[in-house]
Amino acid sequence: MPSWRDPDVTVVGGGMAGCEAAWQLAELGFRVALCDGKPAAMSPAHQTPLLGELVCSNSLRSDDADTPAGLLKRELRAAGSLLMTCAAAHRVPAGAALAVDRFGFGRAITVALAMHPRIRIERRAVDDWPEGPVIVATGPLTAGPIGALIRRELGGDRMYFYDAIAPIVAADSIDHDHAFHASRWNKESVPEGGDTGEASVGDYINCPIDKPTYQAFVAAVNAGRQVTPHEFEEPRYFESCLPIEVMAKRGEDTLRFGPMRPVGLTDPRTGRWPYAVVQLRPENRYLTAYNLVGFQTRLAYPEQQRIFAMVPALAKAEWLRFGSIHRNTYVDAPRLLGARFEILGDPRVRLAGLLTGVEGYIESCAMGLLCAHLFADERAGRPPSPPPPTTMMGALYQHVRTPRGPKERYAPTNVNFGLLPPAPAGLKAKDQKRRAQLARAIADFDAWAATRRAFVAAA
Ligand SMILES: Cc1cc2nc3c(=O)[nH]c(=O)nc-3n(C[C@H](O)[C@H](O)[C@H](O)COP(=O)(O)OP(=O)(O)OC[C@H]3O[C@@H](n4cnc5c(N)ncnc54)[C@H](O)[C@@H]3O)c2cc1C
């Protein structure tokens, strides 16, 4: 047990984000109290007293550096991630994926943190803010007094408890022979914050569907296999944000009067409204990725791939992310958090991990790492210096920071190529573009990591 009394910072929650944040902070020279409620206070998904517990799959996804998840892992390693070191030590054979022995992994993290001279582990559920700066990383199942505290800090009911994610498709895989650009009634809407010169949220791509295809589509959605909710997940949906399979069950025309309604969308090739339409909205300002408007779904991923391919414009779609709906506590980070993930109403309190609106073990870990570095920037009197947006970690940071349009609901993301800026102009082939994006990400991240090392050395 360290001999010092007062920590420089308290980290609440010893999961993916909290453990990584605590380690980075300690390595940066700060004294850290890391509080976790386990084993006395356990969420419905946590089962062991170990810190860094993987609540479900033991896979940290692909370790192939050509994939978004592999690229993020490379960046985490370059930044000295504790979780990546422990994962390497407890890796189990899983092809191209980085899967771990979950107990070995959690034990290694717990021991490393317990042995660090600048970390004190406190086994207690935090239900009031401790003195001094706090990083809250209590994860997707945040509940009880701490949930109420965060809600109060945010200034009311501004936390989400379920995410309803619509699928995202790569722009260059949409078949434009079967699609047309138009906004409903030709109205252009201006993004929140005024005209930024970026993509207007009115700039939709519309994928028309004729009657027989629509009928077959609805039948396929009705028969499609769905992901079974966890025991603690009570499927409660907002009427304005229903999954497509719930709408399809209500009647054949429900989707056609909901997210697939064609009114006001004149197809320039026919001069008429289509029978039904799937609308695609830009997912990023680079216009390299589009989401399927209103297509939140619990359909299993292979089913989404199969069923959405029935839409002619999406027959050969490359899916950057599939839709999902699950229990997930997160906040509207672009509106409520500052550049250091601090709550704008109380900058002493910062959020990290899934609470900020990222999805996945490694993404949460990355946000914990970043939160620690942003804290160090502040303490050194420097402006926040996240990695550039051309890197996967920097792109995640942008996701959390970028304001959304007035009608857009902020939704968590995991890493995907749609988050990265496009490859430099002039490259035609898709694999060339990907390689250029990857090479740029690696070079930019290594440069960032080198400046951080110099910063630590100078501190
Ligand atoms: C059921 C479920 C399954 C998931 N499966 C996967 C998956 O297979 N793969 C994947 O990549 N992602 C998965 N996720 C999503 C997500 O990536 C993980 O939940 C990830 O662990 C989030 O990291 P985190 O650090 O934000 O929170 P967590 O890892 O959940 O850590 C939160 C920690 O905070 C502690 N805590 C909570 N409240 C308090 C308090 N008041 N005081 C002190 N400590 C507290 C908890 O004990 C816990 O240790 C899943 C999520 C859920 C809910």
Short mmCIF file of C-alpha atoms and ligand atoms in Angstrom, two decimals:
data_model
loop_
_atom_site.label_atom_id
_atom_site.label_comp_id
_atom_site.label_asym_id
_atom_site.label_seq_id
_atom_site.Cartn_x
_atom_site.Cartn_y
_atom_site.Cartn_z
CA MET A 1 0.00 0.00 0.00
CA PRO A 2 1.53 3.38 -0.99
CA SER A 3 2.47 5.61 1.95
CA TRP A 4 1.03 8.85 0.47
CA ARG A 5 -2.39 10.01 1.64
CA ASP A 6 -4.01 12.26 -0.93
CA PRO A 7 -4.13 11.21 -4.55
CA ASP A 8 -3.65 13.68 -7.40
CA VAL A 9 -6.63 12.09 -9.09
CA THR A 10 -9.27 9.49 -8.28
CA VAL A 11 -10.35 7.04 -10.95
CA VAL A 12 -13.77 5.50 -10.35
CA GLY A 13 -14.24 2.13 -12.07
CA GLY A 14 -11.56 -0.48 -12.71
CA GLY A 15 -12.73 -1.78 -16.06
CA MET A 16 -11.16 -1.31 -19.49
CA ALA A 17 -11.00 2.48 -19.36
CA GLY A 18 -10.38 2.96 -15.64
CA CYS A 19 -7.47 0.50 -15.46
CA GLU A 20 -5.77 1.99 -18.51
CA ALA A 21 -6.34 5.54 -17.26
CA ALA A 22 -4.97 4.72 -13.80
CA TRP A 23 -1.87 3.07 -15.27
CA GLN A 24 -1.13 5.91 -17.68
CA LEU A 25 -1.64 8.53 -14.97
CA ALA A 26 0.72 6.71 -12.64
CA GLU A 27 3.30 6.36 -15.41
CA LEU A 28 2.93 10.07 -16.06
CA GLY A 29 3.90 10.68 -12.45
CA PHE A 30 0.50 11.20 -10.76
CA ARG A 31 -0.66 9.52 -7.56
CA VAL A 32 -3.86 7.67 -8.31
CA ALA A 33 -6.63 6.23 -6.16
CA LEU A 34 -8.45 3.61 -8.24
CA CYS A 35 -11.87 2.76 -6.77
CA ASP A 36 -13.92 -0.22 -7.84
CA GLY A 37 -17.07 -1.52 -6.18
CA LYS A 38 -16.29 -5.19 -6.85
CA PRO A 39 -16.67 -7.70 -5.36
CA ALA A 40 -19.20 -6.24 -2.88
CA ALA A 41 -21.09 -4.26 -5.53
CA MET A 42 -21.21 -6.18 -8.78
CA SER A 43 -23.06 -5.23 -11.98
CA PRO A 44 -25.24 -7.95 -13.57
CA ALA A 45 -22.49 -8.59 -16.14
CA HIS A 46 -19.40 -8.64 -13.90
CA GLN A 47 -18.60 -11.91 -12.13
CA THR A 48 -15.13 -11.75 -10.62
CA PRO A 49 -13.26 -9.48 -8.21
CA LEU A 50 -10.60 -8.89 -10.88
CA LEU A 51 -9.98 -5.48 -12.34
CA GLY A 52 -9.98 -5.27 -16.12
CA GLU A 53 -12.70 -7.91 -16.32
CA LEU A 54 -13.97 -8.77 -19.78
CA VAL A 55 -17.73 -8.89 -19.33
CA CYS A 56 -18.51 -11.04 -22.35
CA SER A 57 -16.33 -12.26 -25.23
CA ASN A 58 -12.68 -13.00 -24.48
CA SER A 59 -11.72 -11.59 -27.88
CA LEU A 60 -10.32 -8.10 -28.31
CA ARG A 61 -11.10 -8.52 -32.02
CA SER A 62 -8.70 -8.55 -34.95
CA ASP A 63 -4.99 -8.08 -34.42
CA ASP A 64 -4.38 -7.70 -38.13
CA ALA A 65 -2.86 -4.24 -38.56
CA ASP A 66 -4.86 -3.77 -41.80
CA THR A 67 -8.13 -3.69 -39.87
CA PRO A 68 -9.55 -0.82 -37.78
CA ALA A 69 -9.34 -2.86 -34.56
CA GLY A 70 -5.80 -4.01 -35.40
CA LEU A 71 -4.74 -0.46 -36.12
CA LEU A 72 -6.11 0.78 -32.80
CA LYS A 73 -4.24 -2.00 -30.99
CA ARG A 74 -1.04 -0.99 -32.71
CA GLU A 75 -1.60 2.57 -31.52
CA LEU A 76 -2.34 1.42 -27.97
CA ARG A 77 0.89 -0.57 -27.93
CA ALA A 78 2.86 2.39 -29.26
CA ALA A 79 1.44 4.47 -26.40
CA GLY A 80 2.48 1.92 -23.76
CA SER A 81 -0.94 0.46 -22.97
CA LEU A 82 -1.06 -1.75 -19.88
CA LEU A 83 -4.01 -3.70 -21.25
CA MET A 84 -2.17 -4.54 -24.45
CA THR A 85 0.86 -5.76 -22.49
CA CYS A 86 -1.34 -8.00 -20.33
CA ALA A 87 -3.23 -9.24 -23.39
CA ALA A 88 0.03 -10.26 -25.07
CA ALA A 89 1.06 -12.20 -21.98
CA HIS A 90 -2.25 -14.10 -21.84
CA ARG A 91 -3.02 -14.58 -25.49
CA VAL A 92 -4.83 -17.75 -26.55
CA PRO A 93 -4.85 -19.11 -30.13
CA ALA A 94 -7.66 -17.42 -32.09
CA GLY A 95 -6.44 -16.97 -35.67
CA ALA A 96 -6.11 -13.31 -36.59
CA ALA A 97 -7.96 -12.20 -33.46
CA LEU A 98 -6.34 -11.21 -30.18
CA ALA A 99 -8.17 -13.41 -27.70
CA VAL A 100 -7.05 -13.83 -24.11
CA ASP A 101 -7.42 -16.11 -21.15
CA ARG A 102 -9.83 -13.77 -19.35
CA PHE A 103 -8.72 -14.74 -15.83
CA GLY A 104 -5.02 -14.49 -16.64
CA PHE A 105 -5.66 -11.16 -18.34
CA GLY A 106 -7.66 -9.71 -15.42
CA ARG A 107 -5.20 -11.08 -12.85
CA ALA A 108 -2.23 -9.56 -14.68
CA ILE A 109 -3.94 -6.16 -14.82
CA THR A 110 -4.95 -6.32 -11.15
CA VAL A 111 -1.43 -7.29 -10.06
CA ALA A 112 0.30 -4.67 -12.23
CA LEU A 113 -1.92 -1.93 -10.82
CA ALA A 114 -1.59 -3.16 -7.24
CA MET A 115 2.21 -3.22 -7.52
CA HIS A 116 2.53 0.29 -8.92
CA PRO A 117 3.95 2.63 -6.27
CA ARG A 118 1.73 5.50 -7.41
CA ILE A 119 -1.56 3.56 -7.46
CA ARG A 120 -3.77 2.74 -4.51
CA ILE A 121 -6.67 0.37 -5.16
CA GLU A 122 -9.74 1.01 -3.06
CA ARG A 123 -12.46 -1.62 -3.11
CA ARG A 124 -15.56 0.49 -2.64
CA ALA A 125 -18.53 1.65 -4.66
CA VAL A 126 -18.27 5.41 -5.01
CA ASP A 127 -21.57 7.14 -4.36
CA ASP A 128 -20.35 10.70 -3.82
CA TRP A 129 -17.56 12.68 -5.46
CA PRO A 130 -14.24 12.35 -3.69
CA GLU A 131 -12.04 15.42 -3.11
CA GLY A 132 -9.99 16.61 -6.07
CA PRO A 133 -10.11 15.64 -9.74
CA VAL A 134 -12.13 12.57 -10.63
CA ILE A 135 -12.21 10.38 -13.71
CA VAL A 136 -15.40 8.34 -13.91
CA ALA A 137 -15.20 5.13 -15.91
CA THR A 138 -18.08 3.12 -14.53
CA GLY A 139 -19.04 1.67 -17.89
CA PRO A 140 -22.18 0.64 -19.74
CA LEU A 141 -24.01 -0.60 -16.66
CA THR A 142 -23.54 2.52 -14.56
CA ALA A 143 -26.44 2.65 -12.14
CA GLY A 144 -27.51 3.57 -8.62
CA PRO A 145 -26.13 6.58 -6.74
CA ILE A 146 -23.23 7.20 -9.11
CA GLY A 147 -25.60 7.24 -12.07
CA ALA A 148 -27.76 9.78 -10.25
CA LEU A 149 -24.68 11.86 -9.42
CA ILE A 150 -23.57 11.97 -13.05
CA ARG A 151 -27.07 12.85 -14.17
CA ARG A 152 -27.15 15.68 -11.68
CA GLU A 153 -23.76 16.96 -12.89
CA LEU A 154 -25.00 16.89 -16.47
CA GLY A 155 -27.88 19.11 -15.47
CA GLY A 156 -30.84 16.79 -15.80
CA ASP A 157 -31.88 13.75 -17.69
CA ARG A 158 -29.16 13.78 -20.33
CA MET A 159 -27.86 10.26 -20.14
CA TYR A 160 -28.84 7.46 -22.51
CA PHE A 161 -29.46 3.94 -21.27
CA TYR A 162 -29.78 2.07 -24.53
CA ASP A 163 -27.93 2.62 -27.71
CA ALA A 164 -29.84 2.24 -30.93
CA ILE A 165 -27.28 2.10 -33.67
CA ALA A 166 -28.05 2.14 -37.37
CA PRO A 167 -25.71 0.37 -39.81
CA ILE A 168 -23.03 2.32 -41.67
CA VAL A 169 -22.01 1.68 -45.25
CA ALA A 170 -18.85 2.75 -47.10
CA ALA A 171 -19.75 5.46 -49.64
CA ASP A 172 -17.71 3.93 -52.44
CA SER A 173 -19.61 0.65 -52.19
CA ILE A 174 -23.05 2.16 -52.87
CA ASP A 175 -24.35 1.38 -56.35
CA HIS A 176 -25.21 4.85 -57.65
CA ASP A 177 -26.96 3.40 -60.70
CA HIS A 178 -29.71 2.45 -58.24
CA ALA A 179 -29.64 5.54 -56.01
CA PHE A 180 -30.20 9.28 -56.23
CA HIS A 181 -29.23 12.33 -54.21
CA ALA A 182 -32.12 14.37 -52.81
CA SER A 183 -33.43 15.80 -49.60
CA ARG A 184 -37.10 15.42 -48.79
CA TRP A 185 -39.07 18.13 -50.60
CA ASN A 186 -35.66 19.38 -51.78
CA LYS A 187 -35.10 21.08 -48.46
CA GLU A 188 -31.50 21.56 -47.41
CA SER A 189 -30.99 21.73 -43.69
CA VAL A 190 -28.09 23.50 -42.10
CA PRO A 191 -25.91 21.70 -39.58
CA GLU A 192 -26.08 22.75 -35.95
CA GLY A 193 -23.70 25.65 -35.39
CA GLY A 194 -24.48 27.20 -38.78
CA ASP A 195 -23.08 26.48 -42.20
CA THR A 196 -19.62 25.05 -41.59
CA GLY A 197 -18.93 24.36 -45.24
CA GLU A 198 -19.14 20.68 -44.44
CA ALA A 199 -21.69 18.18 -45.67
CA SER A 200 -25.20 19.45 -45.22
CA VAL A 201 -27.34 17.03 -43.26
CA GLY A 202 -29.86 17.45 -46.08
CA ASP A 203 -27.53 15.76 -48.52
CA TYR A 204 -29.08 12.29 -48.53
CA ILE A 205 -28.51 9.39 -50.85
CA ASN A 206 -31.78 7.60 -51.50
CA CYS A 207 -32.00 3.93 -52.39
CA PRO A 208 -35.39 3.25 -54.02
CA ILE A 209 -37.17 -0.10 -53.76
CA ASP A 210 -40.06 -1.32 -55.90
CA LYS A 211 -43.16 -2.99 -54.48
CA PRO A 212 -42.20 -6.69 -54.88
CA THR A 213 -38.73 -6.04 -53.44
CA TYR A 214 -40.20 -4.07 -50.54
CA GLN A 215 -42.63 -6.89 -49.74
CA ALA A 216 -39.85 -9.47 -49.84
CA PHE A 217 -37.70 -7.17 -47.70
CA VAL A 218 -40.37 -6.84 -45.00
CA ALA A 219 -40.91 -10.61 -45.01
CA ALA A 220 -37.16 -11.16 -44.63
CA VAL A 221 -36.95 -8.69 -41.73
CA ASN A 222 -39.86 -10.47 -40.04
CA ALA A 223 -38.21 -13.84 -40.43
CA GLY A 224 -34.66 -12.63 -39.66
CA ARG A 225 -32.73 -14.01 -36.71
CA GLN A 226 -32.31 -11.50 -33.91
CA VAL A 227 -29.74 -11.11 -31.17
CA THR A 228 -31.17 -12.36 -27.87
CA PRO A 229 -31.17 -9.66 -25.17
CA HIS A 230 -29.15 -10.27 -21.98
CA GLU A 231 -31.22 -11.17 -18.92
CA PHE A 232 -30.81 -7.67 -17.49
CA GLU A 233 -31.82 -6.02 -20.74
CA GLU A 234 -35.46 -5.10 -20.75
CA PRO A 235 -36.33 -4.25 -24.33
CA ARG A 236 -37.92 -0.84 -23.81
CA TYR A 237 -37.88 1.31 -26.92
CA PHE A 238 -38.71 4.91 -27.61
CA GLU A 239 -41.63 5.13 -29.99
CA SER A 240 -39.59 7.50 -32.15
CA CYS A 241 -36.64 5.12 -32.27
CA LEU A 242 -38.13 1.68 -32.83
CA PRO A 243 -36.06 -1.16 -34.28
CA ILE A 244 -37.01 -1.97 -37.87
CA GLU A 245 -38.09 -5.49 -36.91
CA VAL A 246 -40.57 -4.11 -34.36
CA MET A 247 -42.00 -1.81 -37.03
CA ALA A 248 -42.13 -4.61 -39.61
CA LYS A 249 -44.14 -6.77 -37.20
CA ARG A 250 -46.78 -4.04 -36.91
CA GLY A 251 -47.81 -4.42 -40.53
CA GLU A 252 -46.46 -4.55 -44.05
CA ASP A 253 -46.75 -0.82 -44.63
CA THR A 254 -45.39 0.40 -41.30
CA LEU A 255 -41.80 0.76 -42.55
CA ARG A 256 -43.07 2.49 -45.69
CA PHE A 257 -44.77 5.07 -43.50
CA GLY A 258 -41.75 5.25 -41.20
CA PRO A 259 -38.04 5.30 -42.07
CA MET A 260 -38.67 3.95 -45.58
CA ARG A 261 -41.27 6.56 -46.54
CA PRO A 262 -40.78 7.91 -50.02
CA VAL A 263 -42.92 11.06 -49.87
CA GLY A 264 -41.15 14.16 -51.10
CA LEU A 265 -38.31 12.19 -52.65
CA THR A 266 -38.59 12.46 -56.41
CA ASP A 267 -36.40 10.02 -58.30
CA PRO A 268 -34.93 12.10 -61.17
CA ARG A 269 -34.94 9.06 -63.46
CA THR A 270 -38.69 8.45 -63.17
CA GLY A 271 -39.93 11.86 -62.05
CA ARG A 272 -41.92 10.05 -59.31
CA TRP A 273 -41.62 9.01 -55.73
CA PRO A 274 -40.43 5.41 -55.38
CA TYR A 275 -42.61 2.79 -53.67
CA ALA A 276 -40.27 2.79 -50.69
CA VAL A 277 -36.79 4.09 -50.01
CA VAL A 278 -33.80 3.54 -47.76
CA GLN A 279 -32.27 6.92 -46.96
CA LEU A 280 -28.56 7.26 -46.34
CA ARG A 281 -27.22 10.21 -44.39
CA PRO A 282 -23.56 11.27 -44.27
CA GLU A 283 -21.86 9.79 -41.24
CA ASN A 284 -18.83 12.04 -41.46
CA ARG A 285 -17.77 15.31 -42.99
CA TYR A 286 -15.54 13.48 -45.46
CA LEU A 287 -18.63 11.84 -47.06
CA THR A 288 -16.88 8.46 -47.04
CA ALA A 289 -19.50 6.75 -44.88
CA TYR A 290 -23.29 6.89 -44.68
CA ASN A 291 -25.73 5.59 -42.09
CA LEU A 292 -29.10 4.03 -42.89
CA VAL A 293 -31.53 6.53 -41.43
CA GLY A 294 -33.84 5.01 -38.82
CA PHE A 295 -32.47 1.49 -39.33
CA GLN A 296 -31.59 0.66 -35.72
CA THR A 297 -31.99 -3.09 -35.38
CA ARG A 298 -31.43 -6.16 -33.28
CA LEU A 299 -31.06 -8.40 -36.33
CA ALA A 300 -27.95 -10.59 -36.18
CA TYR A 301 -25.05 -9.20 -38.23
CA PRO A 302 -25.09 -11.89 -40.98
CA GLU A 303 -28.84 -11.34 -41.29
CA GLN A 304 -28.33 -7.61 -41.75
CA GLN A 305 -25.78 -8.27 -44.47
CA ARG A 306 -28.13 -10.68 -46.25
CA ILE A 307 -31.34 -8.69 -45.90
CA PHE A 308 -29.97 -5.20 -46.64
CA ALA A 309 -28.39 -6.58 -49.83
CA MET A 310 -31.97 -6.90 -51.14
CA VAL A 311 -31.93 -3.12 -51.59
CA PRO A 312 -30.53 -2.77 -55.12
CA ALA A 313 -28.19 0.14 -54.28
CA LEU A 314 -26.78 -1.85 -51.35
CA ALA A 315 -26.35 -5.20 -53.10
CA LYS A 316 -22.57 -4.95 -52.86
CA ALA A 317 -22.36 -2.74 -49.80
CA GLU A 318 -19.29 -2.76 -47.62
CA TRP A 319 -20.57 -2.52 -44.05
CA LEU A 320 -18.38 -0.43 -41.81
CA ARG A 321 -20.62 -1.10 -38.85
CA PHE A 322 -23.77 -3.12 -38.35
CA GLY A 323 -26.81 -1.95 -36.43
CA SER A 324 -27.40 -2.89 -32.82
CA ILE A 325 -29.48 -2.11 -29.79
CA HIS A 326 -28.35 -2.88 -26.27
CA ARG A 327 -28.13 -1.69 -22.72
CA ASN A 328 -25.53 1.01 -22.68
CA THR A 329 -25.18 3.99 -20.44
CA TYR A 330 -23.51 6.91 -22.14
CA VAL A 331 -23.84 10.65 -22.30
CA ASP A 332 -24.31 13.09 -25.14
CA ALA A 333 -20.58 13.79 -25.06
CA PRO A 334 -20.32 16.33 -27.91
CA ARG A 335 -22.78 18.57 -26.10
CA LEU A 336 -21.90 17.92 -22.49
CA LEU A 337 -18.16 17.30 -22.32
CA GLY A 338 -15.20 19.56 -22.97
CA ALA A 339 -11.98 18.84 -24.82
CA ARG A 340 -10.56 16.92 -21.86
CA PHE A 341 -13.73 14.87 -21.39
CA GLU A 342 -14.62 17.08 -18.45
CA ILE A 343 -18.28 17.71 -17.63
CA LEU A 344 -18.81 21.29 -18.75
CA GLY A 345 -20.88 22.08 -15.68
CA ASP A 346 -18.21 20.69 -13.31
CA PRO A 347 -14.77 20.39 -14.96
CA ARG A 348 -13.37 18.59 -11.91
CA VAL A 349 -15.24 15.51 -13.08
CA ARG A 350 -14.20 13.81 -16.30
CA LEU A 351 -15.68 10.79 -18.01
CA ALA A 352 -13.79 7.99 -19.71
CA GLY A 353 -14.53 4.78 -21.57
CA LEU A 354 -17.88 3.69 -22.79
CA LEU A 355 -19.66 6.49 -20.93
CA THR A 356 -18.27 8.94 -23.50
CA GLY A 357 -19.96 7.13 -26.38
CA VAL A 358 -17.46 4.61 -27.64
CA GLU A 359 -18.25 0.95 -27.99
CA GLY A 360 -15.99 -2.02 -27.31
CA TYR A 361 -13.19 -3.13 -25.00
CA ILE A 362 -10.29 -1.62 -26.91
CA GLU A 363 -12.15 1.60 -27.71
CA SER A 364 -12.95 2.06 -24.01
CA CYS A 365 -9.33 1.32 -23.15
CA ALA A 366 -8.21 3.94 -25.71
CA MET A 367 -10.49 6.56 -24.20
CA GLY A 368 -9.06 5.79 -20.74
CA LEU A 369 -5.55 6.25 -22.09
CA LEU A 370 -6.47 9.48 -23.78
CA CYS A 371 -8.26 10.86 -20.73
CA ALA A 372 -5.06 10.36 -18.71
CA HIS A 373 -2.95 12.22 -21.28
CA LEU A 374 -5.45 15.06 -21.49
CA PHE A 375 -5.31 15.35 -17.70
CA ALA A 376 -1.52 15.54 -17.88
CA ASP A 377 -1.76 18.27 -20.55
CA GLU A 378 -3.94 20.32 -18.28
CA ARG A 379 -1.66 19.87 -15.29
CA ALA A 380 1.29 20.99 -17.41
CA GLY A 381 -0.64 24.06 -18.58
CA ARG A 382 -0.72 22.80 -22.15
CA PRO A 383 -3.70 22.80 -24.51
CA PRO A 384 -5.30 19.37 -24.97
CA SER A 385 -3.11 17.41 -27.40
CA PRO A 386 -4.92 14.29 -28.59
CA PRO A 387 -3.49 12.26 -31.48
CA PRO A 388 -4.35 13.71 -34.93
CA PRO A 389 -7.70 12.73 -36.50
CA THR A 390 -5.84 10.73 -39.14
CA THR A 391 -5.10 8.11 -36.47
CA MET A 392 -7.69 5.67 -35.15
CA MET A 393 -7.44 6.99 -31.60
CA GLY A 394 -7.62 10.58 -32.81
CA ALA A 395 -10.61 9.69 -34.98
CA LEU A 396 -12.39 8.23 -31.94
CA TYR A 397 -11.65 11.45 -30.09
CA GLN A 398 -13.22 13.38 -32.97
CA HIS A 399 -16.29 11.16 -32.80
CA VAL A 400 -16.74 12.06 -29.15
CA ARG A 401 -16.14 15.77 -29.78
CA THR A 402 -17.95 16.50 -33.03
CA PRO A 403 -21.32 18.25 -32.60
CA ARG A 404 -24.26 16.52 -34.28
CA GLY A 405 -27.15 18.07 -36.17
CA PRO A 406 -30.21 19.16 -34.19
CA LYS A 407 -32.20 16.06 -35.13
CA GLU A 408 -29.36 13.57 -34.83
CA ARG A 409 -29.07 11.43 -31.74
CA TYR A 410 -25.49 10.87 -30.64
CA ALA A 411 -24.71 7.15 -30.78
CA PRO A 412 -21.66 5.20 -29.63
CA THR A 413 -19.22 3.90 -32.20
CA ASN A 414 -16.56 1.28 -32.39
CA VAL A 415 -13.56 1.79 -34.63
CA ASN A 416 -14.18 1.61 -38.36
CA PHE A 417 -12.55 3.06 -41.45
CA GLY A 418 -15.43 5.51 -41.84
CA LEU A 419 -14.01 7.49 -38.93
CA LEU A 420 -10.76 8.26 -40.74
CA PRO A 421 -10.33 11.13 -43.21
CA PRO A 422 -10.20 9.92 -46.83
CA ALA A 423 -6.93 8.87 -48.42
CA PRO A 424 -4.99 11.57 -50.28
CA ALA A 425 -6.60 12.42 -53.63
CA GLY A 426 -5.47 10.63 -56.77
CA LEU A 427 -5.68 7.05 -55.52
CA LYS A 428 -8.27 4.98 -57.36
CA ALA A 429 -8.17 1.38 -56.13
CA LYS A 430 -9.85 0.69 -52.81
CA ASP A 431 -6.94 -1.29 -51.37
CA GLN A 432 -4.53 1.50 -52.36
CA LYS A 433 -6.70 4.01 -50.53
CA ARG A 434 -6.85 1.80 -47.42
CA ARG A 435 -3.10 1.26 -47.46
CA ALA A 436 -2.54 5.02 -47.70
CA GLN A 437 -4.91 5.64 -44.78
CA LEU A 438 -3.15 2.97 -42.71
CA ALA A 439 0.36 4.23 -43.51
CA ARG A 440 -0.65 7.79 -42.66
CA ALA A 441 -2.27 6.67 -39.39
CA ILE A 442 0.83 4.75 -38.35
CA ALA A 443 3.23 7.59 -39.17
CA ASP A 444 1.06 10.20 -37.48
CA PHE A 445 0.48 8.13 -34.38
CA ASP A 446 4.16 7.29 -33.96
CA ALA A 447 4.99 10.98 -34.25
CA TRP A 448 2.38 11.79 -31.58
CA ALA A 449 3.64 9.02 -29.29
CA ALA A 450 7.20 10.33 -29.67
CA THR A 451 6.16 13.84 -28.61
CA ARG A 452 4.37 12.33 -25.60
CA ARG A 453 7.51 10.43 -24.60
CA ALA A 454 9.54 13.64 -24.88
CA PHE A 455 6.91 15.42 -22.80
CA VAL A 456 7.09 12.75 -20.07
CA ALA A 457 10.89 12.82 -20.12
CA ALA A 458 10.87 16.58 -19.67
CA ALA A 459 8.32 16.50 -16.85
C1 LIG B 1 -23.27 -7.27 -21.30
C2 LIG B 1 -22.23 -6.58 -22.10
C3 LIG B 1 -21.44 -7.31 -22.94
C4 LIG B 1 -20.43 -6.68 -23.69
N1 LIG B 1 -19.66 -7.45 -24.49
C5 LIG B 1 -18.65 -6.88 -25.17
C6 LIG B 1 -17.80 -7.69 -25.98
O1 LIG B 1 -17.95 -8.89 -26.07
N2 LIG B 1 -16.79 -7.08 -26.64
C7 LIG B 1 -16.58 -5.75 -26.55
O2 LIG B 1 -15.63 -5.25 -27.17
N3 LIG B 1 -17.39 -4.96 -25.81
C8 LIG B 1 -18.42 -5.48 -25.11
N4 LIG B 1 -19.24 -4.71 -24.35
C9 LIG B 1 -19.15 -3.24 -24.42
C10 LIG B 1 -18.01 -2.54 -23.67
O3 LIG B 1 -16.94 -2.47 -24.53
C11 LIG B 1 -17.50 -3.12 -22.42
O4 LIG B 1 -18.58 -3.06 -21.52
C12 LIG B 1 -16.28 -2.39 -21.80
O5 LIG B 1 -15.88 -3.19 -20.75
C13 LIG B 1 -16.52 -0.97 -21.37
O6 LIG B 1 -15.39 -0.46 -20.69
P1 LIG B 1 -15.52 0.57 -19.47
O7 LIG B 1 -14.19 0.70 -18.85
O8 LIG B 1 -16.18 1.80 -19.94
O9 LIG B 1 -16.50 -0.14 -18.42
P2 LIG B 1 -16.32 -1.54 -17.67
O10 LIG B 1 -15.26 -2.35 -18.27
O11 LIG B 1 -17.68 -2.12 -17.55
O12 LIG B 1 -15.81 -1.13 -16.22
C14 LIG B 1 -16.65 -0.46 -15.30
C15 LIG B 1 -16.09 -0.72 -13.89
O13 LIG B 1 -16.66 0.24 -13.01
C16 LIG B 1 -16.97 -0.39 -11.79
N5 LIG B 1 -18.00 0.43 -11.14
C17 LIG B 1 -19.27 0.66 -11.58
N6 LIG B 1 -19.89 1.51 -10.72
C18 LIG B 1 -19.00 1.82 -9.74
C19 LIG B 1 -19.04 2.65 -8.58
N7 LIG B 1 -20.15 3.35 -8.26
N8 LIG B 1 -17.95 2.73 -7.81
C20 LIG B 1 -16.82 2.05 -8.11
N9 LIG B 1 -16.74 1.24 -9.19
C21 LIG B 1 -17.80 1.13 -9.99
C22 LIG B 1 -17.41 -1.79 -12.21
O14 LIG B 1 -17.27 -2.69 -11.11
C23 LIG B 1 -16.44 -2.09 -13.35
O15 LIG B 1 -15.27 -2.72 -12.89
C24 LIG B 1 -20.25 -5.29 -23.59
C25 LIG B 1 -21.06 -4.56 -22.73
C26 LIG B 1 -22.04 -5.18 -21.99
C27 LIG B 1 -22.89 -4.38 -21.06
#
